CSV table of C-alpha atoms in Angstrom, one decimal:
chain,number,residue,atom,x,y,z
Q,78,MET,CA,59.3,58.4,-43.3
Q,79,ASN,CA,56.7,57.2,-40.8
Q,80,GLU,CA,55.6,53.6,-40.2
Q,81,THR,CA,52.6,53.9,-42.5
Q,82,GLU,CA,54.7,55.4,-45.3
Q,83,PHE,CA,57.3,52.7,-44.9
Q,84,GLU,CA,54.7,50.0,-45.1
Q,85,ILE,CA,53.2,51.4,-48.3
Q,86,LYS,CA,56.7,51.7,-49.8
Q,87,ARG,CA,57.4,48.1,-48.9
Q,88,ILE,CA,54.1,46.9,-50.6
Q,89,LYS,CA,54.8,48.9,-53.7
Q,90,ASP,CA,58.4,47.5,-53.9
Q,91,LEU,CA,57.1,44.0,-53.7
Q,92,ALA,CA,54.5,44.6,-56.4
Q,93,GLN,CA,57.2,46.2,-58.7
Q,94,ALA,CA,59.6,43.3,-58.1
Q,95,SER,CA,57.0,40.8,-59.2
Q,96,TYR,CA,56.2,42.8,-62.2
Q,97,THR,CA,59.7,43.5,-63.5
Q,98,GLN,CA,61.3,40.2,-62.5
Q,99,ASN,CA,58.4,38.0,-63.5
Q,100,ARG,CA,58.2,36.1,-60.3
Q,101,TYR,CA,56.0,35.7,-57.2
Q,102,THR,CA,56.7,38.0,-54.3
Q,103,PHE,CA,55.2,37.7,-50.8
Q,104,SER,CA,54.7,40.1,-47.9
Q,105,LYS,CA,55.0,39.1,-44.3
Q,106,PHE,CA,51.7,38.5,-42.4
Q,107,LEU,CA,49.8,41.8,-42.4
Q,108,SER,CA,47.4,43.0,-39.8
Q,109,ALA,CA,43.9,44.3,-40.7
Q,110,GLU,CA,45.2,47.9,-40.6
Q,111,GLU,CA,48.1,47.0,-43.0
Q,112,LEU,CA,45.7,45.1,-45.3
Q,113,THR,CA,43.6,48.2,-45.4
Q,114,LEU,CA,46.7,50.1,-46.7
Q,115,VAL,CA,47.0,47.7,-49.6
Q,116,ASP,CA,43.4,48.4,-50.5
Q,117,GLN,CA,44.0,52.1,-50.3
Q,118,ILE,CA,46.8,52.0,-53.0
Q,119,ARG,CA,45.2,49.4,-55.2
Q,120,SER,CA,45.1,51.9,-58.1
Q,121,GLU,CA,48.9,52.2,-57.9
Q,122,ILE,CA,49.5,48.4,-58.0
Q,123,LYS,CA,46.7,47.4,-60.4
Q,124,HIS,CA,49.3,46.5,-63.1
Q,125,VAL,CA,50.1,43.4,-61.0
Q,126,ASP,CA,47.8,40.5,-60.0
Q,127,TYR,CA,47.7,40.0,-56.3
Q,128,SER,CA,45.8,37.9,-53.8
Q,129,PHE,CA,45.5,37.4,-50.0
Q,130,PHE,CA,45.6,34.3,-47.8
Q,131,GLY,CA,46.3,33.6,-44.1
Q,132,GLY,CA,46.5,29.8,-44.1
Q,133,HIS,CA,42.7,29.3,-43.5
Q,134,GLU,CA,39.5,31.1,-44.3
Q,135,MET,CA,39.1,32.1,-40.6
Q,136,CYS,CA,42.4,33.9,-40.5
Q,137,GLU,CA,42.4,37.7,-40.2
Q,138,ARG,CA,46.1,38.2,-40.5
Q,139,GLN,CA,47.1,37.5,-44.2
Q,140,ILE,CA,49.9,37.6,-46.6
Q,141,VAL,CA,49.7,39.4,-49.9
Q,142,ARG,CA,51.1,37.5,-52.9
Q,143,PHE,CA,52.0,39.4,-56.1
Q,144,GLY,CA,51.8,37.4,-59.3
Q,145,SER,CA,49.4,34.8,-60.7
Q,146,PHE,CA,49.4,31.7,-62.9
Q,147,GLU,CA,47.8,33.8,-65.7
Q,148,THR,CA,50.7,36.3,-65.8
Q,149,LEU,CA,53.6,34.1,-64.7
Q,150,GLY,CA,52.7,30.7,-66.2
Q,151,TYR,CA,53.3,28.7,-63.0
Q,152,GLU,CA,51.8,28.4,-59.5
Q,153,GLU,CA,53.6,29.0,-56.3
Q,154,ASP,CA,52.0,28.4,-52.9
Q,155,PHE,CA,51.8,30.9,-50.1
Q,156,PRO,CA,54.8,30.2,-47.7
Q,157,ILE,CA,52.6,29.3,-44.8
Q,158,THR,CA,52.9,26.3,-42.4
Q,159,THR,CA,50.2,25.3,-40.0
Q,160,LEU,CA,51.3,24.1,-36.6
Q,161,LEU,CA,49.2,22.2,-34.1
Q,162,ILE,CA,50.1,22.8,-30.5
Q,163,GLU,CA,48.7,20.5,-27.9
Q,164,PRO,CA,49.5,19.5,-24.3
Q,165,LEU,CA,51.7,16.4,-23.7
Q,166,ILE,CA,49.3,15.3,-20.9
Q,167,ASP,CA,45.8,16.7,-21.3
Q,168,LYS,CA,44.6,16.4,-17.7
Q,169,PHE,CA,47.6,18.3,-16.4
Q,170,SER,CA,47.3,21.2,-18.9
Q,171,ASP,CA,46.3,24.8,-18.2
Q,172,ASN,CA,43.5,26.5,-20.1
Q,173,LEU,CA,45.7,28.6,-22.3
Q,174,SER,CA,44.6,31.9,-23.9
Q,175,HIS,CA,45.5,33.5,-27.1
Q,176,ARG,CA,47.8,35.8,-25.2
Q,177,ASP,CA,49.5,32.8,-23.5
Q,178,TYR,CA,50.4,31.1,-26.9
Q,179,LEU,CA,51.5,34.4,-28.5
Q,180,GLY,CA,53.5,35.5,-25.5
Q,181,ALA,CA,55.4,32.1,-25.4
Q,182,ILE,CA,56.2,32.3,-29.1
Q,183,MET,CA,57.3,35.9,-29.0
Q,184,ASN,CA,59.6,35.1,-26.0
Q,185,LEU,CA,61.6,33.0,-28.4
Q,186,GLY,CA,62.6,36.2,-30.2
Q,187,ILE,CA,60.0,35.7,-33.0
Q,188,LYS,CA,58.7,38.8,-34.7
Q,189,ARG,CA,55.0,39.3,-34.9
Q,190,GLU,CA,55.1,39.8,-38.7
Q,191,VAL,CA,56.2,36.1,-39.3
Q,192,LEU,CA,53.1,34.9,-37.4
Q,193,GLY,CA,49.6,34.7,-38.6
Q,194,ASP,CA,46.5,33.9,-36.6
Q,195,ILE,CA,46.4,31.6,-33.6
Q,196,LEU,CA,43.0,29.7,-33.6
Q,197,ILE,CA,42.2,27.9,-30.4
Q,198,LYS,CA,39.9,24.9,-30.1
Q,199,ASP,CA,39.6,23.6,-26.5
Q,200,LYS,CA,43.1,22.8,-25.4
Q,201,ARG,CA,44.6,22.7,-28.9
Q,202,ALA,CA,45.9,25.7,-30.9
Q,203,TYR,CA,46.5,26.0,-34.6
Q,204,VAL,CA,49.3,28.5,-35.4
Q,205,PHE,CA,49.9,29.8,-38.8
Q,206,CYS,CA,53.4,30.9,-39.5
Q,207,LEU,CA,55.9,31.5,-42.3
Q,208,ASP,CA,57.7,28.3,-43.5
Q,209,GLU,CA,61.0,29.8,-42.5
Q,210,ILE,CA,60.3,29.6,-38.7
Q,211,ALA,CA,58.2,26.4,-38.5
Q,212,ASP,CA,61.1,24.0,-37.7
Q,213,TYR,CA,62.5,26.5,-35.2
Q,214,LEU,CA,59.2,26.6,-33.3
Q,215,CYS,CA,58.8,22.8,-33.4
Q,216,SER,CA,62.2,22.3,-31.8
Q,217,GLU,CA,62.3,25.3,-29.3
Q,218,LEU,CA,58.8,25.7,-28.0
Q,219,THR,CA,58.3,23.0,-25.4
Q,220,ARG,CA,56.3,24.7,-22.7
Q,221,ILE,CA,53.6,27.4,-22.3
Q,222,LYS,CA,53.1,28.6,-18.8
Q,223,HIS,CA,53.0,25.4,-16.7
Q,224,THR,CA,52.0,23.2,-19.6
Q,225,SER,CA,54.4,20.9,-21.5
Q,226,ILE,CA,53.4,20.9,-25.1
Q,227,LYS,CA,54.1,19.1,-28.4
Q,228,ILE,CA,54.0,20.6,-31.9
Q,229,SER,CA,53.3,19.0,-35.2
Q,230,LYS,CA,52.9,20.2,-38.7
Q,231,ILE,CA,49.5,19.9,-40.3
Q,232,GLU,CA,48.7,19.6,-44.0
Q,233,GLY,CA,45.4,19.6,-45.8
Q,234,ASP,CA,42.0,20.4,-44.4
Q,235,ILE,CA,41.4,20.8,-40.7
Q,236,PRO,CA,38.0,19.4,-39.8
Q,237,GLU,CA,38.1,21.0,-36.4
Q,238,LEU,CA,38.2,24.4,-38.0
Q,239,GLU,CA,35.4,23.9,-40.4
Q,240,ARG,CA,33.0,26.8,-40.5
Q,241,LYS,CA,29.9,26.5,-38.4
Q,242,LEU,CA,27.3,29.2,-38.6
Q,243,GLU,CA,24.3,30.0,-36.5
Q,244,ASP,CA,21.4,32.0,-38.0
Q,245,PHE,CA,19.7,34.8,-36.1
Q,246,ASP,CA,17.9,38.1,-36.5
Q,247,ILE,CA,18.4,41.5,-34.9
Q,248,LEU,CA,16.1,44.5,-34.8
Q,249,VAL,CA,17.7,47.8,-35.7
Q,250,THR,CA,16.7,51.3,-36.6
Q,251,SER,CA,18.6,51.0,-39.9
Q,252,PRO,CA,21.0,48.6,-41.5
Q,253,ARG,CA,23.9,51.1,-41.0
Q,254,ILE,CA,26.9,49.4,-39.6
Q,255,ASP,CA,27.0,51.3,-36.3
Q,256,ALA,CA,23.4,50.3,-35.6
Q,257,VAL,CA,24.2,46.7,-36.4
Q,258,VAL,CA,27.4,46.7,-34.2
Q,259,ALA,CA,25.4,48.3,-31.3
Q,260,ALA,CA,22.7,45.6,-31.6
Q,261,LEU,CA,25.3,42.8,-31.8
Q,262,THR,CA,27.3,44.1,-28.8
Q,263,LYS,CA,24.3,45.3,-26.8
Q,264,LEU,CA,25.9,48.7,-26.5
Q,265,SER,CA,24.4,52.1,-27.2
Q,266,ARG,CA,25.2,53.8,-30.5
Q,267,SER,CA,27.6,56.2,-28.8
Q,268,GLN,CA,29.4,53.3,-27.0
Q,269,ALA,CA,29.6,51.3,-30.2
Q,270,SER,CA,31.1,54.2,-32.0
Q,271,LEU,CA,34.2,53.9,-29.7
Q,272,LEU,CA,34.8,50.4,-31.2
Q,273,PHE,CA,35.3,52.0,-34.6
Q,274,ARG,CA,37.7,54.6,-33.2
Q,275,GLU,CA,39.6,51.9,-31.4
Q,276,LYS,CA,39.9,49.9,-34.7
Q,277,LYS,CA,38.0,46.9,-33.3
Q,278,VAL,CA,35.6,46.6,-36.1
Q,279,LEU,CA,36.6,44.8,-39.3
Q,280,VAL,CA,34.7,44.3,-42.5
Q,281,ASN,CA,35.9,41.6,-44.8
Q,282,ASN,CA,39.1,41.5,-42.7
Q,283,ARG,CA,39.8,45.2,-43.2
Q,284,THR,CA,39.7,47.8,-40.5
Q,285,CYS,CA,36.5,49.9,-40.7
Q,286,GLU,CA,36.5,53.4,-39.2
Q,287,ASN,CA,33.4,54.6,-41.2
Q,288,ASN,CA,30.6,54.0,-38.7
Q,289,SER,CA,28.0,55.2,-41.2
Q,290,MET,CA,28.6,52.7,-44.0
Q,291,MET,CA,25.9,50.4,-45.2
Q,292,LEU,CA,26.7,46.7,-45.0
Q,293,LYS,CA,26.5,44.7,-48.2
Q,294,GLU,CA,25.0,41.2,-48.4
Q,295,SER,CA,27.4,38.3,-47.6
Q,296,CYS,CA,30.1,40.6,-46.2
Q,297,THR,CA,31.8,39.5,-43.0
Q,298,LEU,CA,31.8,41.6,-39.9
Q,299,SER,CA,34.3,41.0,-37.0
Q,300,ILE,CA,34.0,42.8,-33.7
Q,301,ARG,CA,37.1,42.2,-31.5
Q,302,GLY,CA,35.9,40.8,-28.2
Q,303,TYR,CA,32.4,39.9,-29.5
Q,304,GLY,CA,32.9,37.5,-32.5
Q,305,LYS,CA,32.7,37.2,-36.3
Q,306,PHE,CA,29.5,37.5,-38.3
Q,307,ILE,CA,28.1,37.4,-41.8
Q,308,TYR,CA,25.6,40.0,-42.8
Q,309,ILE,CA,22.8,38.3,-44.9
Q,310,GLY,CA,20.6,41.2,-45.6
Q,311,GLU,CA,17.4,42.9,-44.5
Q,312,GLY,CA,14.2,41.1,-43.6
Q,313,GLY,CA,10.9,42.8,-42.9
Q,314,ARG,CA,10.0,46.0,-41.1
Q,315,THR,CA,7.9,46.6,-38.0
Q,316,LYS,CA,5.0,49.0,-37.8
Q,317,LYS,CA,7.4,51.6,-36.3
Q,318,ASP,CA,9.7,51.1,-39.3
Q,319,ARG,CA,12.4,49.3,-37.5
Q,320,VAL,CA,14.3,46.7,-39.6
Q,321,PHE,CA,14.9,43.0,-39.0
Q,322,VAL,CA,18.4,42.2,-40.1
Q,323,LYS,CA,19.4,38.6,-40.9
Q,324,MET,CA,22.9,37.6,-39.6
Q,325,GLN,CA,25.0,34.5,-39.1
Q,326,LYS,CA,27.6,34.0,-36.4
Q,327,TYR,CA,30.7,31.8,-36.5
Q,328,VAL,CA,30.4,29.4,-33.6
């Protein structure tokens, strides 16, 4: 059994356990590729209600929860804790990257599957993790590179992560996704096609390898290394029949 087959079996087992035992079941944090697998087998797990959440609307890594209030008669939250990591002394802190935060956490022996997204705002990072490892991280992670840090648990809304969008238009030959990606990245169509093969293009937090698909209004488009966008729809056309496409970018 290869890794993909194992992941599909694990998802099916969670769905069946929820259905037969009348309880909520939860996956670990799933990558975009793994979330795509869930979509691919949706016809086989349609007898169970399920939903996705990563701790915040901006999160790409998400947990799938099997069960719902309608079928089980009670509610159970996703087992996600939000941690705020910030320097003890701001003026002496490094400018830490996503790799720095992730590497420091993984060096504690933490598996990637128990960690969600790491969202960085200036010198602060919000880390989404399973409840089961939150206390361990708070007590054991005290330094990242040369920066001494402190960690606290966050509950409720996070104003710093509120969605901010910037409107803009791009001009493309057609609203096909490869044309849109090429325009957003300022790459040629052939260069942009490599991003699909490298699984760097996500549509609604799912890996997209179909570079000929047509985007639907209000869907999200993430291009790793370039940002996250919302496709609003077509605008007018030029005399040469090129299309104005309305977009929004997360800033």
